[in-house]
mmCIF file of C-alpha atoms in Angstrom:
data_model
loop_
_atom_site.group_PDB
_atom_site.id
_atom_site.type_symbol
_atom_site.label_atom_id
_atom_site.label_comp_id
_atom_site.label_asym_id
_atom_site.label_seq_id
_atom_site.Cartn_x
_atom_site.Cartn_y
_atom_site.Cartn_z
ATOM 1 C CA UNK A 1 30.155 37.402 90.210
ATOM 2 C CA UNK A 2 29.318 38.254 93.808
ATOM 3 C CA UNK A 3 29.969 42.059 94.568
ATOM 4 C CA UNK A 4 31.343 41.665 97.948
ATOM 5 C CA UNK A 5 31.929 44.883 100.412
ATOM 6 C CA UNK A 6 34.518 44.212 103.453
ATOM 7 C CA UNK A 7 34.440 46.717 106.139
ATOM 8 C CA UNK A 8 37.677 46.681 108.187
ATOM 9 C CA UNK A 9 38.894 49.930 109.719
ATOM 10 C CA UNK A 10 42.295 50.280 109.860
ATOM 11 C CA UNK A 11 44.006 49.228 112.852
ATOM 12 C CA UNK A 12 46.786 47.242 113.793
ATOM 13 C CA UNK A 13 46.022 45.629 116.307
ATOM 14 C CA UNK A 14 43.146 43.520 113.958
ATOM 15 C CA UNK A 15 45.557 43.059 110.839
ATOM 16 C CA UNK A 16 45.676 39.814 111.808
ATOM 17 C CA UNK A 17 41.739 39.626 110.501
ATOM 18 C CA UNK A 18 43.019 40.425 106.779
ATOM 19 C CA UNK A 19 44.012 37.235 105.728
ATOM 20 C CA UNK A 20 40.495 36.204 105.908
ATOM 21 C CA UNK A 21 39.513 38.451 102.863
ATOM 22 C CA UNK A 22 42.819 38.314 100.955
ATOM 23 C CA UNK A 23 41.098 35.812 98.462
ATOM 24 C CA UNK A 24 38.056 37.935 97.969
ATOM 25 C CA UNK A 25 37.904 38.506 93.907
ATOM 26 C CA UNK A 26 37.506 41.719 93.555
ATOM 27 C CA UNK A 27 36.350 43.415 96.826
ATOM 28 C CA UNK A 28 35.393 46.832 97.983
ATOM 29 C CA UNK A 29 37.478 46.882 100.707
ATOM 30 C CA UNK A 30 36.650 50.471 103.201
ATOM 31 C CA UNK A 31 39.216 50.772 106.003
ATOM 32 C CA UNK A 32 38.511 54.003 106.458
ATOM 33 C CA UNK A 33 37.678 57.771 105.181
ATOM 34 C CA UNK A 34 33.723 57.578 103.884
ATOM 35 C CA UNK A 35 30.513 58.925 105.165
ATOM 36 C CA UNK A 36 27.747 56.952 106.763
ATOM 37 C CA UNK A 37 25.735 57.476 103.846
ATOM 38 C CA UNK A 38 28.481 56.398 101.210
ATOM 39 C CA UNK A 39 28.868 53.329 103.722
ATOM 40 C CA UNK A 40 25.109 52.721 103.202
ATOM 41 C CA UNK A 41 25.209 53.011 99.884
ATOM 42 C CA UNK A 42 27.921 50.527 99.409
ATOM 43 C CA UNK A 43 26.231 47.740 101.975
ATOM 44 C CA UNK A 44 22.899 48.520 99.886
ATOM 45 C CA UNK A 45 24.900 47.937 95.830
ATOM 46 C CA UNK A 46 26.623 45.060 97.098
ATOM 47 C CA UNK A 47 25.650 41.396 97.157
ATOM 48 C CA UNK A 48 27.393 40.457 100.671
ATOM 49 C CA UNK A 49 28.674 42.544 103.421
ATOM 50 C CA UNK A 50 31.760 40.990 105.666
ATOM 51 C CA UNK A 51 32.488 43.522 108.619
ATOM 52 C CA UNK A 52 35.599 43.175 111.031
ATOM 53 C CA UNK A 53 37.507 44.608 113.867
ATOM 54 C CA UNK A 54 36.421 45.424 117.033
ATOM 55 C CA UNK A 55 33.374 46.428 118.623
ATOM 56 C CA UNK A 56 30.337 46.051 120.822
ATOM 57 C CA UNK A 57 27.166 44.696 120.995
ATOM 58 C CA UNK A 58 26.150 48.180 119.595
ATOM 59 C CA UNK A 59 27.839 47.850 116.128
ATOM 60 C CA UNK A 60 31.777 47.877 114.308
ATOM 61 C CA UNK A 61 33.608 50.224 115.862
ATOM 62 C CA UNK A 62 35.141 52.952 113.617
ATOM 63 C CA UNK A 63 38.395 53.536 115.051
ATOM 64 C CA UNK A 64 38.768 57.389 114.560
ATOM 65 C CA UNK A 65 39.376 55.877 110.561
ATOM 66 C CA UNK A 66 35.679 57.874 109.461
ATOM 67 C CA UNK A 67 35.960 61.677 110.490
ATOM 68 C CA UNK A 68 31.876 61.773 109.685
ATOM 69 C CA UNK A 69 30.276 63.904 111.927
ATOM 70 C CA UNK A 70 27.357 61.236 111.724
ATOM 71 C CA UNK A 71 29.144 58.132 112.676
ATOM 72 C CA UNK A 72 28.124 59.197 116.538
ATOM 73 C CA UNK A 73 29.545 57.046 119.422
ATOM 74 C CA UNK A 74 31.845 56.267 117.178
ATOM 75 C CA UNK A 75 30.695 53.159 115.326
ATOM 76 C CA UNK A 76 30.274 52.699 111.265
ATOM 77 C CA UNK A 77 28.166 49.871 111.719
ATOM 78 C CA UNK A 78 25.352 50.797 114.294
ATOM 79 C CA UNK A 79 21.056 50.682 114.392
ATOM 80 C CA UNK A 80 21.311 53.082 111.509
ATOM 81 C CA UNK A 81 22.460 50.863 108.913
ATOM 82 C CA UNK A 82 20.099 47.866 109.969
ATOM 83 C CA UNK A 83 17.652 48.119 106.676
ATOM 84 C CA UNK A 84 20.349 47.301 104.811
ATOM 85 C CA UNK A 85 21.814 44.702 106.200
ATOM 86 C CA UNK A 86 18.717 43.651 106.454
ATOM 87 C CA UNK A 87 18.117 42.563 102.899
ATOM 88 C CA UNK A 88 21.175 40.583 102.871
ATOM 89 C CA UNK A 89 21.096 36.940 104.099
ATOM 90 C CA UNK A 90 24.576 36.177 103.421
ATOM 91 C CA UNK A 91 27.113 38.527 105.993
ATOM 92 C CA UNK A 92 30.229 37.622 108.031
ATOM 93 C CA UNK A 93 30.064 40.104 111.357
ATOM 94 C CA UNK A 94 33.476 39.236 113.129
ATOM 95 C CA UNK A 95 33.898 41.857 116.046
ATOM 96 C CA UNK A 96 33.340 40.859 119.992
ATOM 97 C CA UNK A 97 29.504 40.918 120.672
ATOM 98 C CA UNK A 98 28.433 40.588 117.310
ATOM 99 C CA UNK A 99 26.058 38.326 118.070
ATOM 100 C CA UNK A 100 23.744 40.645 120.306
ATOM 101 C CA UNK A 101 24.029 43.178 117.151
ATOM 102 C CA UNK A 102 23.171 40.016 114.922
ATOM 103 C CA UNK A 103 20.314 38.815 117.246
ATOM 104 C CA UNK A 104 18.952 41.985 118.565
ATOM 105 C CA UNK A 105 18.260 43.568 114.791
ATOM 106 C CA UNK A 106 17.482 40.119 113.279
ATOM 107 C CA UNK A 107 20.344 40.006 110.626
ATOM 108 C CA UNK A 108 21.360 36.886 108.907
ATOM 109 C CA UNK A 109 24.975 35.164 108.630
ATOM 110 C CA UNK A 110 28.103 34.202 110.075
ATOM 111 C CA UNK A 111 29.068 35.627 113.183
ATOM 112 C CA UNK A 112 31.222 35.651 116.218
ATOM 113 C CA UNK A 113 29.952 36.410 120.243
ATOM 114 C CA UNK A 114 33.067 37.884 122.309
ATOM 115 C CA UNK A 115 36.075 37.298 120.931
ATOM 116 C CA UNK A 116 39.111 36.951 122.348
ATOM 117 C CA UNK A 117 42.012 38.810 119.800
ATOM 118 C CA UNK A 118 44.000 40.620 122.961
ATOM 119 C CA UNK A 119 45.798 38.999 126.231
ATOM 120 C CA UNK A 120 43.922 41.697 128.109
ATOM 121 C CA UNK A 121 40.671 40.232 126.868
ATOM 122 C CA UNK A 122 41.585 36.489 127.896
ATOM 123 C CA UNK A 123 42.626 37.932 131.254
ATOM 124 C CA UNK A 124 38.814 39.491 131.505
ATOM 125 C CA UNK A 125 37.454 36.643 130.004
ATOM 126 C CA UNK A 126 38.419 34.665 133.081
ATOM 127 C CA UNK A 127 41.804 33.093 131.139
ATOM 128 C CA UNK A 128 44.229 34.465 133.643
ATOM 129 C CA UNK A 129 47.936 33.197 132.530
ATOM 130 C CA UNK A 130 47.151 33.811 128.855
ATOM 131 C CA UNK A 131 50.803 34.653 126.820
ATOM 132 C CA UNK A 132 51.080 37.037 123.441
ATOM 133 C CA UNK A 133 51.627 33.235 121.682
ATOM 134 C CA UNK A 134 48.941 31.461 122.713
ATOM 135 C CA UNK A 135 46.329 34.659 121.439
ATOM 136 C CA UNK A 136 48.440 34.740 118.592
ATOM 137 C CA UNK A 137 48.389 31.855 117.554
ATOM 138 C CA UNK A 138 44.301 31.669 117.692
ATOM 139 C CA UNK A 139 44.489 35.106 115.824
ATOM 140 C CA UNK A 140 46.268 33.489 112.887
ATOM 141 C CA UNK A 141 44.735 29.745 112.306
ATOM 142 C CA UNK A 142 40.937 31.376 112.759
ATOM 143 C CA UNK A 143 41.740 33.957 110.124
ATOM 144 C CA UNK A 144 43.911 31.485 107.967
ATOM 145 C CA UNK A 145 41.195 29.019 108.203
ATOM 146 C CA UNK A 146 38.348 31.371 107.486
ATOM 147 C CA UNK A 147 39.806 33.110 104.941
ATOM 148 C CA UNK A 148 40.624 28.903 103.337
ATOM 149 C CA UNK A 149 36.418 29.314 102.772
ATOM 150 C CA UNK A 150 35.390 32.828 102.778
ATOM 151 C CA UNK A 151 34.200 32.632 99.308
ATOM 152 C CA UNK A 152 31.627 29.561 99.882
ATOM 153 C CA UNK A 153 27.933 30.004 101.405
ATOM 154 C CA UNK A 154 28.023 31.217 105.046
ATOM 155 C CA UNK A 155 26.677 27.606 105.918
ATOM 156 C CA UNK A 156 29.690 26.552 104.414
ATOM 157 C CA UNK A 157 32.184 28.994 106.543
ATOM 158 C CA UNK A 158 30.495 28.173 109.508
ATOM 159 C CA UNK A 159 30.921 24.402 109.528
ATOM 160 C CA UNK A 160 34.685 24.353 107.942
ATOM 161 C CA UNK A 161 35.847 27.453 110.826
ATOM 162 C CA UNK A 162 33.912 25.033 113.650
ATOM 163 C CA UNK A 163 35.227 21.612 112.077
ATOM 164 C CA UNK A 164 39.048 22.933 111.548
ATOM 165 C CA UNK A 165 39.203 25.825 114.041
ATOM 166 C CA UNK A 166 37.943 23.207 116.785
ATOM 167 C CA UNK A 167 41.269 21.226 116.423
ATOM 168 C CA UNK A 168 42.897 24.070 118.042
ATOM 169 C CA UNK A 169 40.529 24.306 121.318
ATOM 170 C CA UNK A 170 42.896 20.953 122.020
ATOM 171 C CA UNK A 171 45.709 22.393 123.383
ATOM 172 C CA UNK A 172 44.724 26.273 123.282
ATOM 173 C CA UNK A 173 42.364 27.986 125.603
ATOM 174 C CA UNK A 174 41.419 31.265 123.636
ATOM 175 C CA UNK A 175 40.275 28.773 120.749
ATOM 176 C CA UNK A 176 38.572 26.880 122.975
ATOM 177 C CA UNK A 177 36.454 30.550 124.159
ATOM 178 C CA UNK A 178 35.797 31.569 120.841
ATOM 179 C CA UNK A 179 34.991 27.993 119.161
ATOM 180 C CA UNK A 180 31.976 28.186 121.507
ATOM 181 C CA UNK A 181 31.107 31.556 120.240
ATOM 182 C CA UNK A 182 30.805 31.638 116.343
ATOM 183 C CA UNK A 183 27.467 31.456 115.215
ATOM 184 C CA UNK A 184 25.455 31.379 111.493
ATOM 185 C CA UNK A 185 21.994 32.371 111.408
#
C-alpha cells in the first residue's frame, strides 16, 4: 500500500481542499503542530507527498499552524525541504504559484500555477464582477473531482481534473483561470 503524507494546514478558508484527500486509505494527514525536521522526516518515510493551501512561489504557507522557530518566513514547505521532494516523482502541490516552486527546484507531479480560491483573488486576477458563488462553486467541483482520482497515477489526476474540471470553464470564469493553470510534470 502507498504510504501517502498530505500536508494541509489548518485553515478555513481552504477546507474546501479536503474533499480531495477524504478517500486517501490511510493517510498521514499534518495540519499543523510539527517541526521542520519531523515534516522532513515524514516527506522522506512516505511514498507520495500531496501539499495544499495557500502559498507562493516560495513554498506552502504555514499559517501560524507550526510554532517552529525554523519554519522562517513562515512557510512549511520552502528550498529546505527540496531533497526530499526530490526523490519523489509522484506529488500533488495545490497552492497559488506552485508551479514556479515545482519548476524552479525541478520537482515532479501534479500541480497548480495561481489559483483562484478567493473573490479578492479573481478581482486581482483581472475577473472584476466575480460573486462568493461563482468561486465557490469552482472551489467545490475541482476538489470533488480531484479527490474522484486522487488515488490513481498523477498522469491519471491530471487528465481526469483537465477532462472533467474543463466542463466547468463553460459557463464559469474562475474555472476557466485555473483550467489553464494545472500542470503534471
Amino acid at each position: 500500500m502507498n504510504k501517502v503524507l498530505i500536508i494541509h494546514p489548518e485553515d478555513r478558508s481552504t477546507d474546501f481542499l479536503k474533499p480531495i484527500y477524504q478517500h486517501v486509505e490511510n493517510p498521514t494527514l499534518i495540519t499543523g503542530g510539527a517541526t521542520k525536521n519531523e515534516i522532513r522526516e515524514l516527506i522522506e518515510s512516505h511514498d507520495q507527498v500531496m501539499m495544499m493551501g495557500h502559498g507562493s512561489p516560495g513554498g506552502l504557507f504555514s499559517m501560524g499552524q507550526f510554532d517552529d522557530d525554523t519554519f522562517g518566513r513562515g512557510y512549511i514547505i520552502d528550498y529546505s525541504m527540496v531533497p526530499a521532494l526530490q526523490a519523489k516523482n509522484n506529488n500533488v502541490f495545490i497552492w497559488c504559484n506552485a508551479d514556479m516552486f515545482v519548476f524552479y527546484n525541478q520537482l515532479k507531479g501534479f500541480y497548480s500555477g495561481m489559483f483562484i480560491s478567493e473573490v479578492g483573488e479573481a478581482i486581482y486576477c483581472g475577473l472584476p464582477g466575480t460573486t462568493q458563488d461563482i468561486v465557490t462553486e469552482s472551489n467545490e467541483v475541482f476538489a470533488r473531482i480531484t479527490g474522484e482520482v486522487i488515488n490513481e497515477p498523477v498522469n491519471i489526476i491530471h487528465n481526469h481534473v483537465k477532462m472533467h474540471y474543463g466542463v466547468l470553464t463553460e459557463n464559469n470564469p474562475v474555472a476557466v483561470y485555473n483550467h489553464k493553470r494545472l500542470y503534471l510534470d
